[in-house]
Short mmCIF file of C-alpha atoms and ligand atoms in Angstrom, two decimals:
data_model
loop_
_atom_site.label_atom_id
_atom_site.label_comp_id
_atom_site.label_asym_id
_atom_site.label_seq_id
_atom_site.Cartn_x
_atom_site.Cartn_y
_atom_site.Cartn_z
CA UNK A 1 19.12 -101.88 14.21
CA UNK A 2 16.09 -99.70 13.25
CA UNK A 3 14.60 -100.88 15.79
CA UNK A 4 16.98 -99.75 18.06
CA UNK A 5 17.22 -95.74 16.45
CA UNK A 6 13.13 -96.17 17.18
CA UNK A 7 13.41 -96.94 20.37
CA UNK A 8 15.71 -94.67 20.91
CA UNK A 9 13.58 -91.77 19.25
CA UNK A 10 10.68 -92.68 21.61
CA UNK A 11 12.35 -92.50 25.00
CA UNK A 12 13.74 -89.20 23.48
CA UNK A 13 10.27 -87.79 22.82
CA UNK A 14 9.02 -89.45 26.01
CA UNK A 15 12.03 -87.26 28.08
CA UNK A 16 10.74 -84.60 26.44
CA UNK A 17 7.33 -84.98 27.24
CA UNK A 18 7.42 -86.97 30.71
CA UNK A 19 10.63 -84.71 31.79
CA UNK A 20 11.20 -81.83 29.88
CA UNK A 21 10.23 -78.50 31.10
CA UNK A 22 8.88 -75.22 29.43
CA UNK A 23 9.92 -71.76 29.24
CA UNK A 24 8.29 -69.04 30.86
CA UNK A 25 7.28 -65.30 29.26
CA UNK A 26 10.65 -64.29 28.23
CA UNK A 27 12.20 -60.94 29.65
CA UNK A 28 11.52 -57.61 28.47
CA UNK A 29 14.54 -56.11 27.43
CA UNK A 30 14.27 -52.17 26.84
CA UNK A 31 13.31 -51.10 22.88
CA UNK A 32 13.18 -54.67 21.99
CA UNK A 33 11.18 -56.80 21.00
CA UNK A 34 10.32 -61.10 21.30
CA UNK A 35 9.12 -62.54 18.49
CA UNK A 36 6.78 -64.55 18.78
CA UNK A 37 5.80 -63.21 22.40
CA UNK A 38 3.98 -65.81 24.54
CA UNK A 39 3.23 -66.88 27.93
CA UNK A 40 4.96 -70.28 27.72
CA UNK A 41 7.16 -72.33 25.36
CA UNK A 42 7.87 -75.42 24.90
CA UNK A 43 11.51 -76.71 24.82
CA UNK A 44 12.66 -76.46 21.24
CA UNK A 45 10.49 -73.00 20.14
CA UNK A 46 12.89 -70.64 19.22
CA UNK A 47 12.03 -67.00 19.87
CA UNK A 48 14.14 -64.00 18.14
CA UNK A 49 14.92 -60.97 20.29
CA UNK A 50 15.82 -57.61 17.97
CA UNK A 51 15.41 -54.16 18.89
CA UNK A 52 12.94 -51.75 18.01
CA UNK A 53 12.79 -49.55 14.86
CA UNK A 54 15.05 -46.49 15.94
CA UNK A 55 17.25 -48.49 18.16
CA UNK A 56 20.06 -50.89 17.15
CA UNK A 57 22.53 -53.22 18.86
CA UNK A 58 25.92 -54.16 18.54
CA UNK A 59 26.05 -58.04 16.87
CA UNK A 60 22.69 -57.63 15.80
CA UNK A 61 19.22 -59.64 16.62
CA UNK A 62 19.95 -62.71 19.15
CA UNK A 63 17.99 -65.89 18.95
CA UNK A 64 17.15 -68.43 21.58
CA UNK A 65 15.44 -72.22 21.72
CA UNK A 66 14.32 -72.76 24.63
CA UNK A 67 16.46 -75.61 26.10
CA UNK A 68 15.31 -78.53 28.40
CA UNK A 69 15.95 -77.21 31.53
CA UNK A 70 13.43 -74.29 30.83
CA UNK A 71 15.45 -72.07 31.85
CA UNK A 72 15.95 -69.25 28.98
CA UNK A 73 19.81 -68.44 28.18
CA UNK A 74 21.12 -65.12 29.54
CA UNK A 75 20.66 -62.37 27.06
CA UNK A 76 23.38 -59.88 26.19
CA UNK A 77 21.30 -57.79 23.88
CA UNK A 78 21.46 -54.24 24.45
CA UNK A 79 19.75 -52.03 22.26
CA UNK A 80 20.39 -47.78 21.82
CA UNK A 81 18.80 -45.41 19.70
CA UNK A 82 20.25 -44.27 16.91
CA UNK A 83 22.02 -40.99 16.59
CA UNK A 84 21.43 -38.61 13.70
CA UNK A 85 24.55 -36.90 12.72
CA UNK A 86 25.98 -33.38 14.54
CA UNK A 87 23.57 -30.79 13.83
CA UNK A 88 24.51 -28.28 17.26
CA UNK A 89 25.83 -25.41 14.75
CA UNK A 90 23.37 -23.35 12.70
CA UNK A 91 25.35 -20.40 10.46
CA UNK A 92 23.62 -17.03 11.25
CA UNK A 93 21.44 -18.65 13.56
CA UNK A 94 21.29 -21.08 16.93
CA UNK A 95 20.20 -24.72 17.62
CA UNK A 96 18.30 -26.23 20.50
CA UNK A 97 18.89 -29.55 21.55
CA UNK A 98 19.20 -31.85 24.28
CA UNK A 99 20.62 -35.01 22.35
CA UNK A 100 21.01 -36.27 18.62
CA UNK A 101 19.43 -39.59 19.51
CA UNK A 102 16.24 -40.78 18.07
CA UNK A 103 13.39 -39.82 18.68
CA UNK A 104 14.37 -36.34 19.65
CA UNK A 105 13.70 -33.41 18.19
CA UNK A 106 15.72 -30.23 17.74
CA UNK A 107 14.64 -26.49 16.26
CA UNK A 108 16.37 -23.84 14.98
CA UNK A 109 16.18 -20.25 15.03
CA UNK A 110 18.05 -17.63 13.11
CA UNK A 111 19.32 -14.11 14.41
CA UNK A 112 18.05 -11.28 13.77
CA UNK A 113 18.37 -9.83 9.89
CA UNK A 114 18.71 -13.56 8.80
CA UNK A 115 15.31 -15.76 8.14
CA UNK A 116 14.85 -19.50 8.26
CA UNK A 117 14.40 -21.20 4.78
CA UNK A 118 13.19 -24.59 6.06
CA UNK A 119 11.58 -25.79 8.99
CA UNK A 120 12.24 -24.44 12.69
CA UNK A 121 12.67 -27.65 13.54
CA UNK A 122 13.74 -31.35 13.17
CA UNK A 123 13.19 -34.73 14.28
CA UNK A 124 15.71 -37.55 13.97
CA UNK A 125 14.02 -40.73 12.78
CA UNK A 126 14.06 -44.29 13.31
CA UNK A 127 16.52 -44.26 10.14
CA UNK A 128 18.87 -42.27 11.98
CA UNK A 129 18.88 -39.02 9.99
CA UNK A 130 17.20 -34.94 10.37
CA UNK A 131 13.47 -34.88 8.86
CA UNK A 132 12.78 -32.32 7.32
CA UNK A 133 16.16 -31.62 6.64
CA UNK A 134 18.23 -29.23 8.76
CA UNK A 135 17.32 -25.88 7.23
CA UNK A 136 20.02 -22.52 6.75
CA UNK A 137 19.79 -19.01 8.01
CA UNK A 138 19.66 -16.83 4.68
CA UNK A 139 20.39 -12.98 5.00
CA UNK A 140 16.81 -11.18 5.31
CA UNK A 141 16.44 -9.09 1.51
CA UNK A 142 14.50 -6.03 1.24
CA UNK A 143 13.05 -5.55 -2.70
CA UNK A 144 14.18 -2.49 -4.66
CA UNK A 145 12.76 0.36 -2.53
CA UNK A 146 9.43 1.45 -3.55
CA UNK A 147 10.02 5.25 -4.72
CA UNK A 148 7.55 7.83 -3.42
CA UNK A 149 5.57 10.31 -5.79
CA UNK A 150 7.85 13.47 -6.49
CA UNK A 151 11.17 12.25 -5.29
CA UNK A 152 14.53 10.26 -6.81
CA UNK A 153 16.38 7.97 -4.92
CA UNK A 154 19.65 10.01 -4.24
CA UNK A 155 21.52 7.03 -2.64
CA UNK A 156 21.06 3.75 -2.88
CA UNK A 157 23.61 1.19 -3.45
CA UNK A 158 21.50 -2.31 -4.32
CA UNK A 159 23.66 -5.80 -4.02
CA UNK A 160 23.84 -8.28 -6.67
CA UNK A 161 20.39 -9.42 -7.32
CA UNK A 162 19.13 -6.11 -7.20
CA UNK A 163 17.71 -5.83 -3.79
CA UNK A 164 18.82 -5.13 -0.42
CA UNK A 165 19.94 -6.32 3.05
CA UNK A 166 18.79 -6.21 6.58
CA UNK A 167 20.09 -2.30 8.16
CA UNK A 168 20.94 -1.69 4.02
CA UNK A 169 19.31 2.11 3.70
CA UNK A 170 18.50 4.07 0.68
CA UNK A 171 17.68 7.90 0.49
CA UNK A 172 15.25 9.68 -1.29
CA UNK A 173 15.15 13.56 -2.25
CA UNK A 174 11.92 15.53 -3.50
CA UNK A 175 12.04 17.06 -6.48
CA UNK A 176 12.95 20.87 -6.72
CA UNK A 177 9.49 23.05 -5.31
CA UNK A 178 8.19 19.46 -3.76
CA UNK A 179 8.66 19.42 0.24
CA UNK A 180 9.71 16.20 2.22
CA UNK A 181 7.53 14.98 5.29
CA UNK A 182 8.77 12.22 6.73
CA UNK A 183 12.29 10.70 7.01
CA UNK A 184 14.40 11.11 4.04
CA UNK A 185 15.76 8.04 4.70
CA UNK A 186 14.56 4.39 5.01
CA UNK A 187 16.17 1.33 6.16
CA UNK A 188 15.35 -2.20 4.96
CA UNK A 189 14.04 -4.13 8.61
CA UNK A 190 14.39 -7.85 10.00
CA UNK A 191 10.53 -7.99 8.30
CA UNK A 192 12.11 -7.76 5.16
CA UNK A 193 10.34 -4.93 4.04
CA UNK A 194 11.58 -1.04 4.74
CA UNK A 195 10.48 1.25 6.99
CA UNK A 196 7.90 3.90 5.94
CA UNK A 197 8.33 5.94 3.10
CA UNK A 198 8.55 9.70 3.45
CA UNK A 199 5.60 12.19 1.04
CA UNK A 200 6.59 14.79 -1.21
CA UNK A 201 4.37 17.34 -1.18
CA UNK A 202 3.57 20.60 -3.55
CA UNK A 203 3.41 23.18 -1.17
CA UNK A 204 2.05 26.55 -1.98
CA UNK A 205 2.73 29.55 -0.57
CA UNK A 206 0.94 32.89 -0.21
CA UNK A 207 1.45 36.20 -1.63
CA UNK A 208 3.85 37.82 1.15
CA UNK A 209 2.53 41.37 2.25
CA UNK A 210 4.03 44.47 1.87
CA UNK A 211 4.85 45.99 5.39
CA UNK A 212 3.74 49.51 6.32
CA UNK A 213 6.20 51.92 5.08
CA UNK A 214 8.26 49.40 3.05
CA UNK A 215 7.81 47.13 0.36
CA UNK A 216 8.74 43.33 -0.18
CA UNK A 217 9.50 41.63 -3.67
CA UNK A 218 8.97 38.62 -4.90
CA UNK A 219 9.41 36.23 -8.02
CA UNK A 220 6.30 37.32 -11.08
CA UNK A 221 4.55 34.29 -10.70
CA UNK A 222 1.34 32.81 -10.49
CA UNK A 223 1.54 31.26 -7.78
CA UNK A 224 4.58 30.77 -5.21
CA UNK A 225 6.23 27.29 -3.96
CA UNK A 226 8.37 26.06 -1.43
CA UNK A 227 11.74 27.31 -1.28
CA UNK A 228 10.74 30.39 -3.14
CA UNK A 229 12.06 33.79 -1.81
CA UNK A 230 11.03 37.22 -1.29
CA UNK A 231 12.90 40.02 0.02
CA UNK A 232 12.08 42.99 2.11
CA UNK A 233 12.82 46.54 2.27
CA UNK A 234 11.68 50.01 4.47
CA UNK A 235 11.74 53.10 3.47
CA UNK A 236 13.68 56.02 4.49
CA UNK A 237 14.14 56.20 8.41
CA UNK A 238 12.50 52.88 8.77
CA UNK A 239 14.41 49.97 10.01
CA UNK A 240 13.39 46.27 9.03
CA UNK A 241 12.61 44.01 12.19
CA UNK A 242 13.47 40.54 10.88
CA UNK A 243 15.97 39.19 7.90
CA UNK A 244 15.54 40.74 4.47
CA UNK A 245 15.05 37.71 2.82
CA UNK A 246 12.46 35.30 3.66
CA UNK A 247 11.61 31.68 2.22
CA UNK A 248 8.62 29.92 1.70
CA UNK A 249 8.68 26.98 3.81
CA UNK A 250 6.98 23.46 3.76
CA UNK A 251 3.98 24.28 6.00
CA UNK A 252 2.88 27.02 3.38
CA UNK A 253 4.19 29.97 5.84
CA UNK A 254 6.58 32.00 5.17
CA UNK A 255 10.10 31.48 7.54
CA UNK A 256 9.55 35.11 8.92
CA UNK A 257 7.20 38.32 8.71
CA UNK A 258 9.71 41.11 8.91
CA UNK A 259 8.14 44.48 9.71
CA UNK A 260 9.73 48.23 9.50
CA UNK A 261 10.03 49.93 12.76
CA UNK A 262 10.16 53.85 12.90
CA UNK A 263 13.22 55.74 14.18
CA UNK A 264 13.59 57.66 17.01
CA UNK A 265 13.69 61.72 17.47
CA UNK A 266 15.65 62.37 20.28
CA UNK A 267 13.96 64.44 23.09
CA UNK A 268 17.73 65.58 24.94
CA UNK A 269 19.84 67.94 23.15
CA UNK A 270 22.89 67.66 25.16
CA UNK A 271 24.33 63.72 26.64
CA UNK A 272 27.14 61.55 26.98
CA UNK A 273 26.11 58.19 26.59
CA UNK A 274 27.12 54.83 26.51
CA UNK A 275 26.95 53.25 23.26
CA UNK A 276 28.62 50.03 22.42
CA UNK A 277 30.80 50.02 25.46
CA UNK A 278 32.32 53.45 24.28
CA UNK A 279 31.28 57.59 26.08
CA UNK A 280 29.78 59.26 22.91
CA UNK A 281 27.68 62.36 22.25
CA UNK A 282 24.10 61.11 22.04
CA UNK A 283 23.50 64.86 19.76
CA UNK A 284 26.86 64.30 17.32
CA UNK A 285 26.67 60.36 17.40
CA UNK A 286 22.41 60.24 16.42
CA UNK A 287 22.13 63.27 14.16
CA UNK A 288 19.80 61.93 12.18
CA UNK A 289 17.82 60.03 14.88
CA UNK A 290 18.36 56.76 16.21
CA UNK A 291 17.12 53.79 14.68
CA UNK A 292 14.71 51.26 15.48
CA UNK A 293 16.81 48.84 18.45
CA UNK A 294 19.72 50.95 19.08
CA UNK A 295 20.46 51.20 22.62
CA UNK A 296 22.47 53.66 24.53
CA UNK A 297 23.20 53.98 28.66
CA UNK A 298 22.50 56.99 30.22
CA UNK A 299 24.56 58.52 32.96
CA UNK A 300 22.55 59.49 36.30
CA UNK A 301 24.70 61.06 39.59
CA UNK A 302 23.70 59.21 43.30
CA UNK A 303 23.95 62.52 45.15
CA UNK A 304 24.57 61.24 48.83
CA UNK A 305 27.11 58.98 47.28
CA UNK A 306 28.43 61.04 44.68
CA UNK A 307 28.77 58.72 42.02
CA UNK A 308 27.22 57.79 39.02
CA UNK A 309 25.23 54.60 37.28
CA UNK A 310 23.94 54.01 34.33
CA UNK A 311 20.29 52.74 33.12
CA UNK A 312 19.52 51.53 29.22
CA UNK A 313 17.39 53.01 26.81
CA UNK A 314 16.62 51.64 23.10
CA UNK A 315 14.60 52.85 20.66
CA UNK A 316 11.43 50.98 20.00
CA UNK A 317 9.44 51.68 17.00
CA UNK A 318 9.46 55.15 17.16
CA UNK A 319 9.71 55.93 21.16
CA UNK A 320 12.52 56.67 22.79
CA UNK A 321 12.56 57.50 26.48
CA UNK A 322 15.46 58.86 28.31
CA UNK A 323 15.95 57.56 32.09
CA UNK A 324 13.95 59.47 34.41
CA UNK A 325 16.86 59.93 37.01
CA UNK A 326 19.01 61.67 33.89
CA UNK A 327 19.28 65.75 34.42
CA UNK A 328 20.25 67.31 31.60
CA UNK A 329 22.41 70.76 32.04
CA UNK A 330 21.78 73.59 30.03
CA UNK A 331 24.68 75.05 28.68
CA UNK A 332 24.61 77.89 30.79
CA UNK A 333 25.47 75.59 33.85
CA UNK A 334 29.25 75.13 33.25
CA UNK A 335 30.34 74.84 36.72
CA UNK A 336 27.91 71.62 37.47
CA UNK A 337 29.65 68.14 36.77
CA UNK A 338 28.48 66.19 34.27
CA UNK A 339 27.32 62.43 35.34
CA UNK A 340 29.07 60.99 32.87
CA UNK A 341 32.51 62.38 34.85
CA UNK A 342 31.48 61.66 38.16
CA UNK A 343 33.59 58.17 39.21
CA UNK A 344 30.91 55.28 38.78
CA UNK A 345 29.20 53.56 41.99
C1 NAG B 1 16.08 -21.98 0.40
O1 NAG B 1 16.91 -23.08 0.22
C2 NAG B 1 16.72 -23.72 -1.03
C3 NAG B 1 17.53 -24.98 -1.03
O2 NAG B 1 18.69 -24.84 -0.26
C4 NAG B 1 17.12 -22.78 -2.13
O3 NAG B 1 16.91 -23.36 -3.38
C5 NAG B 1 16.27 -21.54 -2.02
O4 NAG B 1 16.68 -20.58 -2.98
C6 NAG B 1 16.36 -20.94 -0.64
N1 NAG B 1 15.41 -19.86 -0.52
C7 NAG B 1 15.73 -18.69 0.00
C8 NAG B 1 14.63 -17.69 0.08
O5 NAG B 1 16.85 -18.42 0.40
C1 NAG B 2 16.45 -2.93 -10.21
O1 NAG B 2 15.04 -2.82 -10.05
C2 NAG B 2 14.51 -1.55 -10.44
C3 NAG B 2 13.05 -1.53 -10.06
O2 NAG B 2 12.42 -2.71 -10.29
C4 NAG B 2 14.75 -1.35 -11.93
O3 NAG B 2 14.27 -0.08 -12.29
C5 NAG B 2 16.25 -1.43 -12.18
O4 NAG B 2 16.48 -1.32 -13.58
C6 NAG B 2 16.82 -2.72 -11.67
N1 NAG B 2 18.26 -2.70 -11.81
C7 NAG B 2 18.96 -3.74 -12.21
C8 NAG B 2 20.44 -3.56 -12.30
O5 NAG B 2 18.42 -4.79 -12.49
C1 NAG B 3 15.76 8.96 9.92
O1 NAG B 3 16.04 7.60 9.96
C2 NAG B 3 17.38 7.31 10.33
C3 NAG B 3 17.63 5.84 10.17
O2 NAG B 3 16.51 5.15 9.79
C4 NAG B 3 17.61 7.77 11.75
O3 NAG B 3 18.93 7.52 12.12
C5 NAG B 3 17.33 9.25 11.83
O4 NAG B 3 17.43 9.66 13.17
C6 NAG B 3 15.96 9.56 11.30
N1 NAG B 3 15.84 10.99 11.24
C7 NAG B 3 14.77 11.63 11.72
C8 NAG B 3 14.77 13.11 11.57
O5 NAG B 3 13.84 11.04 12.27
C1 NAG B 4 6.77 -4.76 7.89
O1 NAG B 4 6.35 -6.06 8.15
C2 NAG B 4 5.98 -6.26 9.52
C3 NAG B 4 5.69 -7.75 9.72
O2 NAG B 4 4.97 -8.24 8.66
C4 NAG B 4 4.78 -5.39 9.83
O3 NAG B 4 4.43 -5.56 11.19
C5 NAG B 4 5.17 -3.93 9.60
O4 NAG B 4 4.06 -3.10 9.81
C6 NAG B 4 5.69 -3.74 8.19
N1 NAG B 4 6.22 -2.39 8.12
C7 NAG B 4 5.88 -1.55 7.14
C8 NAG B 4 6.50 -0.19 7.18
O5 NAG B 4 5.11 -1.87 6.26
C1 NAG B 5 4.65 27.93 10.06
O1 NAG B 5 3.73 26.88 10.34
C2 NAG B 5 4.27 25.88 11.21
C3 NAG B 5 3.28 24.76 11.30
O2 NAG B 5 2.00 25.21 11.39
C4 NAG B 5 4.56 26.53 12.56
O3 NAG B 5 5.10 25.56 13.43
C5 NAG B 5 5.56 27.64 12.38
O4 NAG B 5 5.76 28.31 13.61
C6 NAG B 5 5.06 28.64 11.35
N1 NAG B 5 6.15 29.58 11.08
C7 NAG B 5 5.97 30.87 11.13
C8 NAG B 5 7.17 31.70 10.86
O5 NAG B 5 4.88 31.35 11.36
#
């Protein structure tokens, strides 16, 4: 009997030996890997197929022996990467991707006023999850808003945490006699830090002068400031050119250098005029003179025509000149026509 089970054991290993065949290099399959890889195998070595860190298969690893014939079984093993979970939607911000798989890589960016806290982007590893981790799109904060020398912050509404958001704007004002350069207001940028802060300045005036033939008063001080004020006079017959009041302004000048302007004598005894769309006598209506700016129209007669126009005149400092082409008529003449009556051209 144990002779027999010997015997039988020999032929056995003999057939293997004498008739048994080996196995070639087994396939590549793709993202897996033979272990142990070899050239040839000898019927009975078993070899283990599983895929490759980052890829996985359904039913897991698959192991063959290589059989008798030499011939190595078919292999069903398919291996895919891994997918890292949905990560296509970024709040406040956007996400570039092609796939999920492994070994990709995705990155992130945020819009504008919003600022990546994390990395811009990820990679999905052999694990099948987002390293670093998938990172959020916070709002942008400005700090509490630097305050220039000489001014308050006249509005300025800070959120919770005492700072500010991106477009969020706060405005400054100079204090009174300090003059603002720059833009009153700032705005907190997609930097994160505001845009440049205005200068309030102590601006100094100088002493206004008096005009000829009028006087100008001012505030009994030592020295004046911005938005001080002074205010202007002429005297008798004299006529202020410019406003009666004048400021001191931020460049240090004053807003205006009114002067007084004589009045005019008149040189005609005897005119109608035009003055203010109305006929008026020039002798009744300027008694006293005219003053310095007033302007009347003369009358003047087109003799071929016989018809009249009219041609300006203003006083200017003093001078007054009446329209060459204007006759006056003494009194004496009462037959003649005046120009003014004559029907116009
Ligand atoms: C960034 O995110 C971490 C964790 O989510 C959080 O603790 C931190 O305050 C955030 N930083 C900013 C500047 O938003
Ligand atoms: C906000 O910050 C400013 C400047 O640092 C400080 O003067 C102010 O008291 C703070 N306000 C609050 C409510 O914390
Ligand atoms: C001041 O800044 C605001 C907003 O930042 C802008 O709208 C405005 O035009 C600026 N004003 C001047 C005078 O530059
Ligand atoms: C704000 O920050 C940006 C980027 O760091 C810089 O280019 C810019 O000059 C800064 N603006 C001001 C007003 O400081
Ligand atoms: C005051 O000075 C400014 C800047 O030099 C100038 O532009 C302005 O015309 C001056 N004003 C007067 C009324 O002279």
């Amino acid at each position: 009997m144990a002779s027999r089970v010997l015997f039988l054991f020999l032929s056995f290993v003999c057939h293997v030996v004498t008739a048994g065949r080996t196995c070639p290099k087994p396939d590549q399959l793709p993202f897996a890997t033979v272990v142990p890889l070899k050239d040839v195998y000898d019927p009975g070595e078993t070899i283990v197929y599983s895929c490759k860190p980052g890829y996985v298969s359904r039913g897991g690893m698959r192991r063959f022996t290589c059989p008798l014939t030499g011939l190595w079984p078919i292999n069903t093993l398919k291996c895919t990467p891994r997918v890292c979970p949905f990560a296509g939607i970024l709040e406040n911000g956007i996400v570039r991707y092609t796939t999920f798989e492994y070994p990709n890589t995705i990155s992130f960016s945020c819009n504008t006023g919003y600022m990546l806290n994390g990395t811009d982007n990820a990679k999905c590893t052999e694990e099948g999850v987002w390293s670093p981790a998938i990172p959020v799109c916070s709002p942008v904060t400005c700090p509490f808003p630097p305050i220039p020398n000489f001014a308050t912050l006249s509005d300025y509404k800070p959120r919770p945490g005492n700072n500010s958001f991106y477009r969020d704007k706060a405005v400054f004002k100079c204090l009174p006699k300090y003059a603002m350069f720059g833009n009153d207001t700032i705005t907190c940028t997609a930097h994160g830090n505001w845009t440049e802060l205005p200068e309030c300045r102590d601006v100094k005036c100088p002493f206004p002068k008096r005009p000829e033939n009028g006087y100008v008063n001012h505030p009994a001080k030592v020295a004046l400031s911005y938005k001080d004020q002074a205010k202007y006079g002429c005297h008798d017959t004299y006529v202020l050119d410019g406003p009666d009041e004048v400021e001191c302004t931020k460049f240090g000048n004053w807003s205006a250098q009114p002067s007084c302007k004589a009045s005019c004598k008149l040189s005609v005894k005897k005119a109608t005029v035009l003055f203010n769309g109305e006929k008026v006598k020039l002798q009744e209506k300027f008694k006293n003179g005219m003053l310095h700016g007033e302007k009347v129209s003369f009358f003047c007669k087109n003799k071929e025509q016989k018809c009249s126009y009219t041609v300006d005149a203003q006083c200017i400092d003093g001078t007054f000149e009446v329209p060459k082409c204007f006759k006056e008529h003494s009194s004496l003449a009462f037959w003649k026509t005046d120009a003014s009556d004559i029907k116009p051209c």
